[in-house]
PDB file of C-alpha atoms in Angstrom:
ATOM      1  CA  MET A  27      13.687  -6.707 -11.916  1.00 41.00           C
ATOM      2  CA  SER A  28      17.579  -6.639 -10.503  1.00 40.00           C
ATOM      3  CA  GLU A  29      18.013 -10.301  -7.981  1.00 43.00           C
ATOM      4  CA  ASP A  30      19.445  -7.723  -5.581  1.00 44.00           C
ATOM      5  CA  LEU A  31      15.659  -6.598  -4.994  1.00 37.00           C
ATOM      6  CA  GLY A  32      15.108  -8.455  -2.006  1.00 38.00           C
ATOM      7  CA  SER A  33      18.549  -8.967  -0.418  1.00 41.00           C
ATOM      8  CA  ASN A  34      18.767  -6.526   2.086  1.00 38.00           C
ATOM      9  CA  LEU A  35      17.951  -7.213   5.900  1.00 39.00           C
ATOM     10  CA  ALA A  36      17.988 -10.959   5.002  1.00 40.00           C
ATOM     11  CA  GLY A  37      15.397 -10.801   2.331  1.00 50.00           C
ATOM     12  CA  MET A  38      13.072  -9.550   5.082  1.00 58.00           C
ATOM     13  CA  ILE A  39      12.041  -6.161   3.518  1.00 68.00           C
ATOM     14  CA  ASP A  40      13.338  -5.025  -0.262  1.00 81.00           C
ATOM     15  CA  ARG A  41      13.915  -1.716  -1.289  1.00 84.00           C
ATOM     16  CA  THR A  42      11.002  -1.443  -3.400  1.00 85.00           C
ATOM     17  CA  ILE A  43       8.490  -0.808  -0.179  1.00 92.00           C
ATOM     18  CA  LYS A  44      11.296   0.990   2.447  1.00 92.00           C
ATOM     19  CA  PRO A  45       9.384   4.466   1.531  1.00 94.00           C
ATOM     20  CA  TYR A  46       6.065   3.001   1.447  1.00 95.00           C
ATOM     21  CA  LEU A  47       6.575   1.281   4.975  1.00 94.00           C
ATOM     22  CA  LEU A  48       7.659   4.255   6.638  1.00 95.00           C
ATOM     23  CA  ILE A  49       4.834   6.604   5.492  1.00 96.00           C
ATOM     24  CA  LEU A  50       2.092   3.822   6.769  1.00 96.00           C
ATOM     25  CA  ALA A  51       4.350   3.486   9.658  1.00 96.00           C
ATOM     26  CA  LEU A  52       3.866   7.296  10.201  1.00 97.00           C
ATOM     27  CA  VAL A  53      -0.140   6.545   9.463  1.00 97.00           C
ATOM     28  CA  PHE A  54      -0.027   3.665  12.032  1.00 97.00           C
ATOM     29  CA  ALA A  55       1.590   5.692  14.553  1.00 96.00           C
ATOM     30  CA  ALA A  56      -1.006   8.996  14.167  1.00 98.00           C
ATOM     31  CA  SER A  57      -3.510   6.319  13.788  1.00 97.00           C
ATOM     32  CA  PHE A  58      -2.846   4.655  16.998  1.00 95.00           C
ATOM     33  CA  LEU A  59      -2.811   8.059  18.531  1.00 96.00           C
ATOM     34  CA  ALA A  60      -5.601   9.157  17.793  1.00 96.00           C
ATOM     35  CA  GLY A  61      -7.726   6.030  18.858  1.00 94.00           C
ATOM     36  CA  THR A  62      -6.314   6.687  22.429  1.00 93.00           C
ATOM     37  CA  PHE A  63      -8.004   9.855  22.486  1.00 94.00           C
ATOM     38  CA  VAL A  64     -11.801   8.876  21.847  1.00 91.00           C
ATOM     39  CA  PRO A  65     -13.857   9.797  23.932  1.00 92.00           C
ATOM     40  CA  SER A  66     -15.097   7.023  27.084  1.00 88.00           C
ATOM     41  CA  PRO A  67     -18.441   6.087  25.777  1.00 88.00           C
ATOM     42  CA  ILE A  68     -17.529   5.214  22.640  1.00 86.00           C
ATOM     43  CA  ARG A  69     -13.741   3.213  23.315  1.00 85.00           C
ATOM     44  CA  ARG A  70     -16.203   1.404  25.963  1.00 84.00           C
ATOM     45  CA  GLN A  71     -18.763   0.369  22.915  1.00 87.00           C
ATOM     46  CA  MET A  72     -15.794  -0.392  20.351  1.00 84.00           C
ATOM     47  CA  THR A  73     -13.753  -2.601  23.337  1.00 79.00           C
ATOM     48  CA  GLU A  74     -17.212  -4.477  23.570  1.00 82.00           C
ATOM     49  CA  MET A  75     -17.833  -4.588  19.777  1.00 83.00           C
ATOM     50  CA  PHE A  76     -14.217  -6.528  19.741  1.00 77.00           C
ATOM     51  CA  GLN A  77     -15.005  -8.802  22.698  1.00 74.00           C
ATOM     52  CA  ALA A  78     -18.608 -10.163  21.086  1.00 75.00           C
ATOM     53  CA  MET A  79     -17.024 -10.708  17.913  1.00 72.00           C
ATOM     54  CA  ALA A  80     -13.403 -12.302  19.685  1.00 67.00           C
ATOM     55  CA  GLY A  81     -15.790 -14.263  21.392  1.00 65.00           C
ATOM     56  CA  ASP A  82     -17.578 -15.871  18.288  1.00 67.00           C
ATOM     57  CA  TYR A  83     -13.832 -17.541  18.413  1.00 66.00           C
ATOM     58  CA  ARG A  84     -13.522 -19.118  21.736  1.00 65.00           C
ATOM     59  CA  GLU A  85     -16.203 -21.586  20.990  1.00 72.00           C
ATOM     60  CA  LEU A  86     -13.709 -23.113  18.272  1.00 71.00           C
ATOM     61  CA  SER A  87     -11.335 -25.917  18.949  1.00 77.00           C
ATOM     62  CA  GLY A  88      -7.747 -25.165  18.365  1.00 74.00           C
ATOM     63  CA  GLY A  89      -7.207 -26.166  15.325  1.00 83.00           C
ATOM     64  CA  MET A  90      -9.917 -24.930  14.351  1.00 86.00           C
ATOM     65  CA  LEU A  91      -9.361 -22.084  15.497  1.00 85.00           C
ATOM     66  CA  PHE A  92      -6.124 -21.307  14.259  1.00 90.00           C
ATOM     67  CA  PHE A  93      -7.198 -22.168  11.059  1.00 91.00           C
ATOM     68  CA  ASN A  94     -10.384 -19.103  11.017  1.00 88.00           C
ATOM     69  CA  ILE A  95      -7.957 -16.737  12.554  1.00 87.00           C
ATOM     70  CA  LEU A  96      -5.233 -17.790   9.687  1.00 93.00           C
ATOM     71  CA  THR A  97      -7.725 -17.850   6.694  1.00 94.00           C
ATOM     72  CA  GLN A  98      -9.088 -14.459   7.924  1.00 92.00           C
ATOM     73  CA  ASN A  99      -5.757 -12.118   8.177  1.00 93.00           C
ATOM     74  CA  VAL A 100      -4.909 -13.628   5.252  1.00 96.00           C
ATOM     75  CA  MET A 101      -7.695 -12.861   3.066  1.00 96.00           C
ATOM     76  CA  ALA A 102      -7.443  -8.954   4.537  1.00 95.00           C
ATOM     77  CA  THR A 103      -4.249  -8.782   3.772  1.00 95.00           C
ATOM     78  CA  LEU A 104      -4.502 -10.315   0.240  1.00 96.00           C
ATOM     79  CA  PHE A 105      -7.293  -7.926  -0.343  1.00 96.00           C
ATOM     80  CA  VAL A 106      -5.117  -5.055   1.164  1.00 95.00           C
ATOM     81  CA  VAL A 107      -2.196  -6.116  -1.295  1.00 95.00           C
ATOM     82  CA  ILE A 108      -4.609  -6.240  -4.376  1.00 94.00           C
ATOM     83  CA  SER A 109      -6.944  -3.614  -3.966  1.00 93.00           C
ATOM     84  CA  GLY A 110      -3.478  -0.915  -3.794  1.00 89.00           C
ATOM     85  CA  VAL A 111      -4.032  -0.857  -7.220  1.00 86.00           C
ATOM     86  CA  ILE A 112      -6.965   1.303  -6.841  1.00 86.00           C
ATOM     87  CA  ALA A 113      -4.489   4.694  -6.033  1.00 73.00           C
ATOM     88  CA  GLY A 114      -3.122   2.966  -2.829  1.00 82.00           C
ATOM     89  CA  ILE A 115      -6.362   4.110  -0.897  1.00 90.00           C
ATOM     90  CA  ILE A 116      -7.188   1.372   0.430  1.00 93.00           C
ATOM     91  CA  PRO A 117      -4.248  -0.177   2.066  1.00 95.00           C
ATOM     92  CA  THR A 118      -3.443   2.864   3.578  1.00 94.00           C
ATOM     93  CA  PHE A 119      -7.286   3.036   5.356  1.00 95.00           C
ATOM     94  CA  ALA A 120      -6.685  -0.542   6.393  1.00 95.00           C
ATOM     95  CA  VAL A 121      -3.424   0.792   8.479  1.00 96.00           C
ATOM     96  CA  GLY A 122      -5.243   3.671   9.881  1.00 96.00           C
ATOM     97  CA  SER A 123      -8.793   1.896  10.953  1.00 94.00           C
ATOM     98  CA  ASN A 124      -6.421  -1.226  12.992  1.00 92.00           C
ATOM     99  CA  ALA A 125      -4.067   0.929  14.057  1.00 94.00           C
ATOM    100  CA  PHE A 126      -6.945   3.365  15.520  1.00 94.00           C
ATOM    101  CA  GLY A 127      -9.026   0.588  16.451  1.00 90.00           C
ATOM    102  CA  LEU A 128      -5.842  -0.791  18.532  1.00 89.00           C
ATOM    103  CA  GLY A 129      -5.207   2.756  20.313  1.00 91.00           C
ATOM    104  CA  VAL A 130      -8.839   2.306  21.302  1.00 90.00           C
ATOM    105  CA  ILE A 131      -8.629  -0.841  23.136  1.00 86.00           C
ATOM    106  CA  PHE A 132      -5.286   0.295  24.108  1.00 89.00           C
ATOM    107  CA  ARG A 133      -6.137   3.104  26.030  1.00 90.00           C
ATOM    108  CA  GLN A 134      -9.634   1.758  27.461  1.00 87.00           C
ATOM    109  CA  ALA A 135      -7.276  -1.942  28.532  1.00 85.00           C
ATOM    110  CA  SER A 136      -5.335   0.721  30.136  1.00 89.00           C
ATOM    111  CA  GLU A 137      -8.066   2.498  32.442  1.00 87.00           C
ATOM    112  CA  VAL A 138      -9.206  -0.802  33.054  1.00 85.00           C
ATOM    113  CA  SER A 139      -6.141  -2.822  34.146  1.00 86.00           C
ATOM    114  CA  GLY A 140      -2.790  -0.232  33.535  1.00 87.00           C
ATOM    115  CA  TYR A 141      -0.313   0.380  31.320  1.00 86.00           C
ATOM    116  CA  SER A 142       1.568  -2.609  31.726  1.00 85.00           C
ATOM    117  CA  LYS A 143      -1.434  -5.335  31.111  1.00 81.00           C
ATOM    118  CA  ALA A 144      -2.809  -2.804  28.265  1.00 82.00           C
ATOM    119  CA  ALA A 145       1.084  -3.082  26.467  1.00 83.00           C
ATOM    120  CA  LEU A 146       0.496  -6.925  27.171  1.00 78.00           C
ATOM    121  CA  THR A 147      -2.585  -7.104  25.532  1.00 71.00           C
ATOM    122  CA  VAL A 148      -2.262  -5.172  22.307  1.00 75.00           C
ATOM    123  CA  LEU A 149       1.510  -7.137  22.498  1.00 76.00           C
ATOM    124  CA  PRO A 150       0.780  -9.561  20.422  1.00 69.00           C
ATOM    125  CA  TYR A 151      -0.439  -8.161  17.901  1.00 70.00           C
ATOM    126  CA  GLY A 152       2.128  -5.710  17.706  1.00 74.00           C
ATOM    127  CA  VAL A 153       4.845  -8.075  17.366  1.00 81.00           C
ATOM    128  CA  PHE A 154       3.667 -10.358  13.931  1.00 88.00           C
ATOM    129  CA  GLU A 155       0.233  -9.494  12.839  1.00 90.00           C
ATOM    130  CA  ILE A 156       0.580  -5.140  12.506  1.00 92.00           C
ATOM    131  CA  PRO A 157       4.409  -5.992  10.809  1.00 92.00           C
ATOM    132  CA  ALA A 158       2.528  -8.221   8.842  1.00 94.00           C
ATOM    133  CA  LEU A 159       0.060  -5.957   8.131  1.00 94.00           C
ATOM    134  CA  LEU A 160       2.285  -2.698   7.359  1.00 95.00           C
ATOM    135  CA  VAL A 161       3.970  -4.955   4.809  1.00 95.00           C
ATOM    136  CA  ALA A 162       1.458  -6.529   3.051  1.00 96.00           C
ATOM    137  CA  ALA A 163      -0.044  -2.261   2.830  1.00 96.00           C
ATOM    138  CA  SER A 164       3.513  -0.919   1.452  1.00 96.00           C
ATOM    139  CA  TYR A 165       3.125  -3.510  -1.292  1.00 96.00           C
ATOM    140  CA  GLY A 166      -0.561  -2.500  -1.526  1.00 95.00           C
ATOM    141  CA  LEU A 167       0.404   0.967  -2.167  1.00 95.00           C
ATOM    142  CA  TRP A 168       3.309   0.745  -4.099  1.00 94.00           C
ATOM    143  CA  LEU A 169       1.707  -1.006  -6.509  1.00 93.00           C
ATOM    144  CA  GLY A 170      -1.013   1.713  -6.465  1.00 92.00           C
ATOM    145  CA  VAL A 171       1.827   3.818  -7.207  1.00 91.00           C
ATOM    146  CA  MET A 172       2.813   2.183  -9.727  1.00 91.00           C
ATOM    147  CA  VAL A 173      -0.639   2.301 -11.718  1.00 90.00           C
ATOM    148  CA  VAL A 174      -0.279   6.130 -11.554  1.00 90.00           C
ATOM    149  CA  ARG A 175       3.148   6.214 -12.673  1.00 89.00           C
ATOM    150  CA  ARG A 176       2.358   3.987 -15.144  1.00 88.00           C
ATOM    151  CA  MET A 177      -1.206   5.845 -16.651  1.00 88.00           C
ATOM    152  CA  ARG A 178       1.217   9.387 -16.421  1.00 89.00           C
ATOM    153  CA  GLY A 179       3.910   7.380 -18.667  1.00 88.00           C
ATOM    154  CA  LYS A 180       6.315   7.460 -15.800  1.00 88.00           C
ATOM    155  CA  GLU A 181       6.549   3.578 -15.617  1.00 83.00           C
ATOM    156  CA  GLY A 182       7.445   1.030 -18.593  1.00 85.00           C
ATOM    157  CA  THR A 183       7.438  -2.110 -16.521  1.00 85.00           C
ATOM    158  CA  PRO A 184       4.427  -3.614 -16.917  1.00 90.00           C
ATOM    159  CA  LEU A 185       1.626  -4.110 -14.045  1.00 87.00           C
ATOM    160  CA  LYS A 186       1.688  -8.207 -14.203  1.00 92.00           C
ATOM    161  CA  THR A 187       5.900  -7.963 -13.072  1.00 93.00           C
ATOM    162  CA  HIS A 188       5.351  -5.535 -10.334  1.00 92.00           C
ATOM    163  CA  MET A 189       1.962  -7.885  -9.103  1.00 93.00           C
ATOM    164  CA  GLU A 190       4.504 -11.253  -9.129  1.00 94.00           C
ATOM    165  CA  HIS A 191       7.197  -9.654  -7.364  1.00 93.00           C
ATOM    166  CA  ALA A 192       4.889  -8.160  -4.558  1.00 94.00           C
ATOM    167  CA  PHE A 193       2.881 -11.680  -4.439  1.00 94.00           C
ATOM    168  CA  ARG A 194       6.406 -13.736  -4.067  1.00 94.00           C
ATOM    169  CA  ARG A 195       7.321 -11.015  -1.399  1.00 94.00           C
ATOM    170  CA  TYR A 196       4.063 -11.679   0.105  1.00 95.00           C
ATOM    171  CA  PHE A 197       4.132 -15.357   1.360  1.00 95.00           C
ATOM    172  CA  ALA A 198       7.893 -14.830   1.545  1.00 93.00           C
ATOM    173  CA  VAL A 199       7.749 -12.121   4.321  1.00 93.00           C
ATOM    174  CA  VAL A 200       3.412 -11.518   5.154  1.00 95.00           C
ATOM    175  CA  PHE A 201       2.566 -15.234   5.233  1.00 96.00           C
ATOM    176  CA  PRO A 202       4.914 -16.911   7.409  1.00 95.00           C
ATOM    177  CA  LEU A 203       4.218 -13.798   9.983  1.00 93.00           C
ATOM    178  CA  LEU A 204       0.572 -14.584   9.365  1.00 95.00           C
ATOM    179  CA  VAL A 205       1.442 -17.898  10.434  1.00 94.00           C
ATOM    180  CA  VAL A 206       2.990 -17.363  14.224  1.00 92.00           C
ATOM    181  CA  ALA A 207       0.554 -14.238  14.782  1.00 90.00           C
ATOM    182  CA  ALA A 208      -2.539 -16.709  14.073  1.00 90.00           C
ATOM    183  CA  ALA A 209      -0.620 -19.527  16.395  1.00 89.00           C
ATOM    184  CA  ILE A 210      -0.148 -16.488  19.296  1.00 86.00           C
ATOM    185  CA  GLU A 211      -3.629 -15.535  19.128  1.00 82.00           C
ATOM    186  CA  THR A 212      -4.928 -19.468  19.091  1.00 83.00           C
ATOM    187  CA  ALA A 213      -2.944 -20.206  22.578  1.00 82.00           C
ATOM    188  CA  LEU A 214      -4.016 -16.394  23.782  1.00 76.00           C
ATOM    189  CA  ILE A 215      -7.744 -16.905  23.235  1.00 72.00           C
ATOM    190  CA  LEU A 216      -7.572 -21.107  23.940  1.00 74.00           C
ATOM    191  CA  GLY A 217      -5.152 -19.587  27.456  1.00 69.00           C
ATOM    192  CA  LEU A 218      -8.614 -17.047  27.953  1.00 59.00           C
ATOM    193  CA  SER A 219     -10.773 -19.329  27.767  1.00 54.00           C
TER     194      SER A 219
END
């Protein structure tokens, strides 16, 4: 692998995943939009389920809450990267389902408190957590494409090399974003308690 693989955008996003990031950003946008069109009774039900899951966190202390949120997000995004070797299906599904759920919550919140307050509800996820998911899923999708190319004889680089690159980039880009996202989410949950 060349040294300049991760040199653009101050090392945040390397050329390897740019096309996959674009594809997944489009999947995200379409799924988010689809989530906003879900009928009202289903939106209320999904929002109640989300609030029930978030309610479990409210009983935790600050440090434990932060640790649980961070651990859950790290495990989920690592799974998205690793599962990418299965032709990239799971990373694409993870992005689509997260965006769909966020679209549902945004629409429900906008009907209750208006669009500006709804935007503030989803903004903390959009600034750090969603970019982290998109980058992790892009590496997962890229790994899936590399597996398919290798099976077709069009890729000579060992999968291990690609995996090592994906994990180096994960810990350089995704993990720091998840730490900040967990801190923000912790502060929001504690602030609402």
